[in-house]
Amino acid sequence: MSEVGEMQKAGEMAPRSIVMKFGGTSLEDAVAIRRAAQIVRHRLNHRPVVVVSALSNVTDELLEAGRLAAKSQLEQATELLVSLQRRHEQVVQQSAGPAQAELLCAQLEQDFGKMRQILKAVAGAGELTPRLQDHLVSFGEMMASRIVQAAFTHAGLDAVWVNALNLIVTDAAHTQATPLWEETDEKLCAALLPLVAQDKIPMLGGFIGATLDGIPTTLGRGGSDFTASIVGAAVQAGRIEIWTDVDGILTTDPKLCAEARRVPTMSFEEAADLAYFGARMLHPAAITPAMRKNIPVSVLNSRNPEGKGTEIVAHPPDECSIKAITAKKGVTVVDVQAVRWFAPELLREIFEVFERHQYGMDFLSASRGSLSLLVTSTDALPKIAEELKGLATVRWESAKALVCLVGEKVRRQPEIASQVFRALSEVDLRMFCQGASERNISFLVDEAQAEDSLRKLHTLFFQSRFDRYSTANTTQPMCQAGGSWQ
Ligand code: ADP
Ligand code: ASP
Ligand code: MG
């Protein structure tokens, strides 16, 4: 057996680790980082591996710097870097010991020097290419993971920084890369298991990886959740914990609807659907690796660490019909009309053209002569229309939103759809059923009506349960079959 194989085996036999991921919202400053250290301290006997995102908003600001540089506004872009460097240095000074702080600030100086070079290259090219973008934003997680490691060490934890770029091996689909699973699993086990076996806390940046040639890539926005799950699956963790700024998965985004309540348990599939349909709190692919290895995932609040959070498992105890409602904005409906008819070759050609332009899309509906698709970016649509000229006409309508109800067997209850149509009778509504999943019903509405529609549906499907719960004043949440929110 190979060395890694031996270690993997050893890892399987040792008590299983937990993977703890702290998002940017849990790492906004030195105080938040100390809070994270305290949470990890309480889990030391669970052999934690820690995954961190960039500090809050850093990825957005790096992207903004990149866009400014692409528009030849290099000065403004550089100013953004200056303020980011100040912020990072301040966090270092407030959370690391003096000797480590000095080393870290020297490292930051080097990192920001490299980022300035990247911005110059972007300005020179007049374009923020996906490859340069990934390189630029990868510094967010690289810097945060080094800083949090130093802060944890200063707080008395035996944390060891590991370079995610050397461990998460991906394809070259910049900005949306996919791991090469075998290589990644092998490298993660080889790097992390020996550290865990020595009671050390491995610490790595989420969201980032590199191709086999060592070119930095990213796993898509919010990708640190995905990293946590990738790491958890590789080391066969006993649990994956996603630490964020809300009390778990809620019945809807609390920023859109103040009445949102915590959902205590969910199935892997429900959580995956929720993430896919736009609940920003989880990366769309984050559940898959955990689900494949049947590793429970908890979503917890770093500001309320005693809270119960949401437990995501294969078979949750309750069977409540609707668990949560999401709204995904920025959706475009593309109608493809065949010039003659939809021969199978034409369908193949259409899908190939979309794939060539790296277009993730959903299938909306099809009839004899036309096809409707959903996409989230219009950038390549003019080119796609041009390539299909003569075969099909391509038209699109932007500023749509996909509102989605998620829950086990939701589709088996036709009354739900009719309740939705009644509640949203004023809204121009188009129904959308994705794939063969029974766990969701989606509706397409104008973006401007998304939040209002979501709130109406939230009142319709959850408020009466909340009211019943508060008047009954029982400890059991009320729900159709056993309880699904608190
Ligand atoms: P992090 O930095 O921890 O990864 P994110 O901003 O990515 O945090 O995700 C947390 C946010 O997700 C919450 O602040 C909340 O506004 C949003 N969110 C969207 N839908 C939901 C939902 N159904 N339940 C909880 N939070 C949600
Ligand atoms: N920092 C990255 C982002 O903002 C990854 C993450 O937050 O998970 O998308
Ligand atoms: Mg996130």
XYZ file of C-alpha atoms and ligand atoms in Angstrom:
523
model
C 0.000 0.000 0.000
C 1.265 3.545 -0.815
C 2.335 5.911 1.946
C -0.816 7.945 1.417
C -2.892 4.794 1.461
C -1.372 3.853 4.828
C -2.092 7.292 6.190
C -5.596 7.250 4.819
C -6.177 3.960 6.534
C -4.742 5.342 9.744
C -7.020 8.352 9.364
C -10.039 6.135 8.991
C -9.221 4.200 12.133
C -8.406 7.240 14.271
C -11.309 9.236 15.754
C -12.813 11.182 12.898
C -11.998 14.875 12.496
C -14.432 17.689 12.105
C -14.010 20.335 9.432
C -14.895 23.832 10.609
C -15.395 26.520 7.987
C -15.532 30.183 8.929
C -16.985 32.476 6.286
C -16.015 36.092 5.689
C -18.988 37.200 7.795
C -17.351 35.420 10.757
C -13.954 36.978 10.063
C -14.578 40.666 9.657
C -12.039 41.855 12.238
C -9.735 40.811 15.093
C -12.653 40.436 17.522
C -14.457 38.057 15.166
C -11.266 36.044 14.631
C -10.833 35.677 18.409
C -14.448 34.493 18.582
C -13.627 31.874 15.943
C -10.562 30.780 17.948
C -12.763 30.345 21.007
C -15.230 28.200 19.042
C -12.407 26.002 17.754
C -10.970 25.700 21.286
C -14.246 24.123 22.386
C -13.901 21.493 19.671
C -10.268 20.501 20.224
C -11.111 16.929 21.204
C -12.908 16.556 17.845
C -9.614 17.082 15.947
C -10.630 20.137 13.942
C -9.411 21.061 10.475
C -10.173 24.728 9.775
C -11.120 26.252 6.422
C -11.432 30.032 6.128
C -12.725 32.479 3.552
C -11.244 35.871 2.833
C -12.040 38.550 5.449
C -15.528 39.994 4.892
C -16.025 41.823 1.573
C -12.403 41.343 0.495
C -13.278 39.241 -2.562
C -15.800 41.871 -3.709
C -13.229 44.623 -3.306
C -10.513 42.718 -5.142
C -12.957 42.103 -7.980
C -13.821 45.789 -8.018
C -10.107 46.657 -8.208
C -9.766 44.253 -11.142
C -12.734 45.809 -12.958
C -11.399 49.326 -12.409
C -8.015 48.287 -13.784
C -9.712 46.787 -16.844
C -11.336 50.181 -17.448
C -7.870 51.816 -17.229
C -8.724 53.331 -13.845
C -5.508 51.983 -12.401
C -5.153 54.736 -9.835
C -8.531 54.046 -8.214
C -7.821 50.308 -8.374
C -4.495 50.792 -6.604
C -6.156 52.963 -3.958
C -8.515 50.096 -3.219
C -5.499 47.838 -2.695
C -3.930 50.390 -0.364
C -7.007 50.447 1.868
C -7.224 46.643 1.793
C -3.575 46.377 2.818
C -4.200 48.780 5.720
C -7.172 46.745 6.859
C -5.234 43.476 6.769
C -2.287 45.019 8.587
C -4.592 46.346 11.266
C -6.147 42.924 11.806
C -2.640 41.410 12.004
C -1.523 43.961 14.613
C -4.639 43.335 16.688
C -4.644 39.562 16.576
C -1.119 38.112 16.146
C 1.885 38.176 18.463
C 4.561 40.858 17.704
C 7.102 38.525 16.066
C 4.514 36.865 13.849
C 2.930 40.228 13.073
C 6.193 41.467 11.632
C 6.590 38.407 9.425
C 2.960 38.602 8.331
C 3.184 42.290 7.418
C 6.263 41.546 5.309
C 4.288 38.757 3.604
C 1.360 41.153 3.053
C 3.732 43.653 1.444
C 4.842 40.922 -0.973
C 1.257 39.826 -1.684
C 0.038 43.344 -2.389
C 3.089 43.878 -4.621
C 1.983 40.853 -6.664
C -1.605 42.130 -6.754
C -0.389 45.516 -8.057
C 1.457 43.653 -10.826
C -1.704 41.766 -11.703
C -3.686 45.018 -11.890
C -1.059 46.444 -14.257
C -1.367 43.363 -16.449
C -5.166 43.743 -16.410
C -4.911 47.418 -17.359
C -2.435 46.509 -20.116
C -4.774 43.872 -21.540
C -7.816 46.134 -21.061
C -9.588 43.081 -19.748
C -9.939 41.160 -16.488
C -9.491 37.675 -17.909
C -10.898 34.768 -15.828
C -7.343 33.568 -15.222
C -6.087 36.933 -13.944
C -9.272 37.332 -11.913
C -8.679 34.036 -10.145
C -5.071 34.918 -9.435
C -6.113 38.305 -8.034
C -8.914 37.100 -5.755
C -6.946 34.046 -4.568
C -4.897 36.432 -2.404
C -7.994 37.096 -0.276
C -8.060 33.538 1.070
C -4.257 33.215 1.099
C -3.929 36.285 3.323
C -6.877 35.443 5.578
C -5.703 31.881 6.206
C -2.208 33.066 7.195
C -3.623 35.769 9.468
C -6.148 33.485 11.155
C -3.438 30.851 11.676
C -1.238 33.459 13.387
C -4.168 34.713 15.472
C -5.060 31.181 16.569
C -1.421 30.533 17.500
C -1.380 33.753 19.514
C -4.557 32.553 21.239
C -2.698 29.395 22.297
C -3.986 26.986 19.626
C -1.571 24.760 17.741
C -2.637 25.840 14.248
C -0.529 25.045 11.175
C -0.998 26.878 7.879
C -1.274 24.703 4.783
C -1.325 26.100 1.278
C -4.668 25.314 -0.376
C -3.153 26.030 -3.784
C -1.003 22.909 -3.368
C -3.870 20.680 -2.224
C -7.053 21.489 -4.147
C -6.216 20.398 -7.685
C -8.751 21.581 -10.241
C -9.489 21.744 -13.925
C -8.762 25.019 -15.704
C -12.357 26.318 -15.752
C -11.339 29.618 -14.195
C -13.852 31.249 -11.803
C -15.894 28.010 -11.659
C -13.278 25.286 -11.390
C -14.064 21.686 -10.467
C -11.673 19.588 -8.363
C -9.799 16.676 -9.859
C -11.053 14.414 -7.120
C -8.423 11.713 -6.996
C -5.446 14.082 -6.958
C -7.155 16.401 -4.484
C -8.184 13.646 -2.070
C -4.727 12.177 -2.119
C -2.994 15.493 -1.474
C -5.428 16.501 1.262
C -4.995 13.217 3.110
C -1.218 13.322 2.789
C -1.017 16.890 4.098
C -3.754 16.986 6.726
C -3.932 13.576 8.375
C -0.383 13.577 9.802
C -1.009 17.030 11.309
C -4.300 15.944 12.824
C -2.614 12.826 14.196
C -0.177 15.140 16.037
C -3.103 17.120 17.525
C -2.316 20.101 15.341
C -5.026 22.191 13.689
C -4.492 22.411 9.929
C -5.685 25.756 8.568
C -6.307 26.418 4.893
C -7.968 28.976 2.696
C -11.230 27.919 1.085
C -12.487 28.790 -2.415
C -9.075 28.507 -4.089
C -7.170 25.761 -5.824
C -4.746 25.381 -8.687
C -4.472 23.464 -11.920
C -1.985 20.633 -12.284
C 0.402 23.286 -13.654
C 0.011 25.349 -10.491
C -2.132 28.154 -11.991
C -4.513 29.522 -9.292
C -8.208 28.829 -9.825
C -11.381 29.456 -7.813
C -14.412 27.273 -7.177
C -17.111 29.913 -7.771
C -18.434 32.586 -5.399
C -19.016 31.307 -1.897
C -16.658 28.434 -2.709
C -15.219 28.042 0.794
C -18.290 25.985 1.694
C -17.375 23.684 -1.187
C -13.762 23.469 0.053
C -14.996 22.488 3.528
C -17.029 19.697 2.026
C -14.193 18.577 -0.271
C -11.820 18.443 2.705
C -14.409 16.716 4.907
C -15.034 14.036 2.300
C -11.286 13.518 1.676
C -10.376 13.009 5.334
C -13.621 11.151 6.096
C -14.591 13.729 8.696
C -17.273 12.917 11.230
C -18.956 16.286 10.666
C -18.613 19.464 8.618
C -19.500 22.712 10.349
C -20.283 25.849 8.350
C -19.935 28.830 10.710
C -21.694 31.939 9.450
C -23.614 35.024 10.652
C -27.129 33.577 10.975
C -28.626 30.917 13.241
C -28.552 28.192 10.599
C -30.526 27.698 7.418
C -33.650 29.802 7.784
C -37.038 29.529 6.112
C -35.839 32.299 3.798
C -33.093 34.906 3.563
C -33.532 37.088 6.667
C -32.255 40.058 4.663
C -35.333 39.755 2.450
C -37.871 38.751 5.085
C -37.435 39.577 8.756
C -39.874 36.792 9.757
C -37.480 34.041 8.606
C -37.011 31.258 11.194
C -34.427 28.568 11.748
C -34.946 25.185 10.098
C -33.616 22.602 12.587
C -33.042 19.724 10.171
C -32.874 19.200 6.437
C -31.983 16.413 4.078
C -28.841 16.630 1.948
C -31.034 16.921 -1.131
C -33.139 19.728 0.291
C -30.036 21.701 1.252
C -28.473 21.088 -2.164
C -31.640 22.286 -3.918
C -31.788 25.321 -1.686
C -28.195 26.222 -2.467
C -28.685 25.583 -6.166
C -31.763 27.788 -6.276
C -30.060 30.784 -4.811
C -29.836 30.647 -1.008
C -26.542 32.526 -0.953
C -25.571 30.962 2.337
C -24.323 27.715 0.756
C -22.267 27.203 -2.385
C -24.385 25.187 -4.881
C -21.940 22.267 -4.934
C -21.113 22.318 -1.228
C -23.386 19.491 -0.194
C -22.370 16.949 -2.843
C -19.037 15.687 -1.417
C -20.514 15.446 2.098
C -23.587 13.656 0.771
C -21.456 11.142 -1.166
C -19.709 10.153 2.074
C -22.802 10.602 4.270
C -21.117 13.195 6.474
C -23.543 15.402 8.449
C -23.226 19.132 7.791
C -24.158 21.705 10.441
C -24.796 25.363 9.709
C -24.048 27.413 12.825
C -23.846 31.031 13.953
C -20.394 32.211 15.071
C -22.097 35.052 16.975
C -24.349 32.635 18.806
C -22.179 29.510 19.150
C -24.503 27.904 21.690
C -27.351 27.920 19.148
C -28.488 24.603 17.667
C -28.128 25.632 14.038
C -29.334 23.462 11.173
C -28.346 19.832 10.881
C -28.179 18.480 7.325
C -28.287 14.682 7.160
C -29.396 11.911 4.819
C -32.705 11.241 6.562
C -33.916 13.998 8.845
C -36.585 12.995 11.344
C -39.278 15.343 10.050
C -41.140 15.356 6.787
C -42.423 18.908 6.701
C -43.670 19.787 3.242
C -41.951 23.127 2.628
C -38.673 23.853 4.345
C -37.610 27.126 2.779
C -38.187 29.643 0.006
C -35.455 31.216 -2.110
C -35.294 33.944 -4.716
C -32.527 33.932 -7.299
C -32.281 37.249 -9.085
C -30.435 38.106 -12.290
C -31.964 35.298 -14.307
C -32.446 35.566 -18.078
C -34.918 33.501 -20.088
C -33.604 32.533 -23.511
C -36.086 31.467 -26.179
C -34.603 29.479 -29.023
C -36.922 29.141 -32.002
C -36.040 26.617 -34.695
C -36.093 28.046 -38.201
C -37.596 24.718 -39.369
C -38.134 22.184 -36.602
C -36.201 20.721 -33.695
C -34.359 17.779 -35.190
C -32.184 15.948 -32.631
C -29.047 17.251 -34.414
C -30.237 20.801 -33.904
C -30.770 20.230 -30.187
C -27.260 18.788 -29.963
C -25.854 21.771 -31.859
C -27.627 24.226 -29.543
C -26.317 22.563 -26.395
C -22.815 22.373 -27.876
C -22.824 26.077 -28.693
C -23.884 26.927 -25.125
C -21.243 24.597 -23.739
C -18.530 26.085 -25.948
C -19.258 29.427 -24.345
C -19.115 27.763 -20.913
C -22.713 28.587 -20.236
C -24.294 26.892 -17.279
C -27.993 26.757 -18.078
C -31.222 25.205 -16.987
C -33.819 23.737 -19.195
C -37.115 25.564 -18.853
C -39.494 24.100 -21.397
C -39.655 22.725 -24.905
C -42.319 22.510 -27.541
C -42.233 21.331 -31.141
C -40.581 24.465 -32.516
C -39.094 26.251 -29.554
C -36.971 25.784 -26.512
C -36.722 27.944 -23.394
C -33.605 28.032 -21.258
C -32.537 29.896 -18.141
C -29.093 31.489 -17.846
C -27.521 33.880 -15.367
C -25.344 35.932 -17.710
C -26.111 37.536 -21.054
C -22.457 38.149 -22.011
C -22.133 35.475 -24.680
C -25.737 35.466 -25.926
C -25.072 37.748 -28.924
C -22.273 35.391 -30.053
C -24.466 32.345 -29.487
C -27.268 33.944 -31.536
C -24.768 34.651 -34.307
C -23.461 31.059 -34.308
C -26.977 29.619 -34.512
C -28.066 31.985 -37.285
C -29.845 30.143 -40.061
C -30.734 27.260 -37.737
C -32.572 29.026 -34.954
C -33.421 32.487 -33.733
C -32.324 33.343 -30.206
C -34.140 35.972 -28.126
C -33.815 36.703 -24.460
C -35.509 38.535 -21.641
C -33.435 39.606 -18.641
C -34.202 40.901 -15.135
C -36.159 37.831 -14.107
C -36.030 36.058 -10.761
C -36.553 32.436 -9.892
C -38.580 31.959 -6.728
C -38.336 28.440 -5.413
C -40.108 26.418 -2.720
C -37.975 23.573 -1.385
C -39.063 20.597 0.662
C -39.233 16.814 0.424
C -42.086 15.686 -1.842
C -43.264 19.252 -2.392
C -44.248 18.373 -5.929
C -46.494 15.580 -4.833
C -48.838 18.162 -3.359
C -50.595 19.877 -6.262
C -52.466 22.141 -3.847
C -49.186 23.958 -3.175
C -48.956 25.211 -6.762
C -52.572 26.363 -6.734
C -52.030 28.178 -3.419
C -49.049 29.948 -4.996
C -51.051 30.998 -8.048
C -53.810 32.347 -5.787
C -51.407 34.250 -3.534
C -49.579 35.751 -6.502
C -52.597 36.360 -8.721
C -51.404 39.932 -9.441
C -47.982 38.778 -10.557
C -46.978 37.725 -14.045
C -45.957 34.186 -13.163
C -44.331 31.462 -15.197
C -43.956 28.014 -13.729
C -40.728 26.123 -13.958
C -40.147 22.524 -12.907
C -36.545 21.526 -12.879
C -35.458 17.978 -13.701
C -37.166 15.087 -12.038
C -36.668 16.331 -8.497
C -39.727 16.149 -6.298
C -38.222 18.568 -3.844
C -38.883 21.902 -5.441
C -41.343 24.029 -7.311
C -40.035 27.149 -8.995
C -41.673 30.192 -10.480
C -40.262 32.821 -12.731
C -41.277 36.399 -11.933
C -40.030 39.848 -12.895
C -37.034 40.701 -10.749
C -38.814 43.785 -9.404
C -41.532 41.543 -7.978
C -39.250 38.907 -6.498
C -38.984 40.139 -2.921
C -42.645 40.973 -2.599
C -43.601 37.555 -4.001
C -41.183 35.825 -1.651
C -42.604 37.623 1.386
C -46.185 36.785 0.374
C -45.304 33.124 -0.010
C -43.423 33.138 3.281
C -46.508 34.463 5.065
C -48.704 31.954 3.270
C -46.645 28.865 4.022
C -44.956 29.684 7.330
C -46.716 32.425 9.242
C -49.709 30.329 10.276
C -47.372 27.649 11.607
C -45.399 30.235 13.577
C -48.638 31.697 14.975
C -49.927 28.286 15.988
C -46.604 27.572 17.642
C -46.552 30.769 19.674
C -50.183 30.442 20.831
C -49.795 26.748 21.638
C -46.592 27.661 23.525
C -45.322 24.122 23.251
C -41.693 23.113 23.035
C -42.385 21.228 19.819
C -42.483 23.324 16.683
C -45.751 22.955 14.803
C -45.568 21.530 11.376
C -47.576 19.211 9.200
C -45.707 16.110 10.240
C -43.477 16.586 13.163
C -41.796 19.971 13.074
C -39.397 21.693 10.798
C -38.660 25.164 12.044
C -38.045 27.048 15.272
P -20.357 33.511 4.910
O -19.441 34.666 4.830
O -20.460 32.962 6.298
O -20.099 32.461 3.892
P -22.678 34.308 3.345
O -22.940 35.749 3.204
O -22.093 33.596 2.195
O -21.801 34.126 4.667
O -24.004 33.532 3.778
C -24.749 33.953 4.902
C -25.919 34.795 4.446
O -26.777 34.004 3.620
C -26.823 35.268 5.538
O -26.358 36.452 6.134
C -28.154 35.438 4.843
O -28.427 36.781 4.525
C -27.998 34.677 3.524
N -29.080 33.695 3.293
C -29.731 33.528 2.121
N -30.694 32.605 2.230
C -30.657 32.139 3.495
C -31.398 31.154 4.220
N -32.386 30.444 3.658
N -31.067 30.951 5.505
C -30.070 31.634 6.090
N -29.339 32.585 5.459
C -29.617 32.840 4.180
N -14.320 34.732 -0.476
C -15.045 33.996 -1.478
C -16.273 34.774 -1.926
O -16.536 35.855 -1.405
C -15.380 32.606 -1.053
C -16.359 32.480 0.106
O -16.732 33.475 0.700
O -16.730 31.345 0.407
O -16.956 34.334 -2.803
Mg -20.598 32.155 1.914
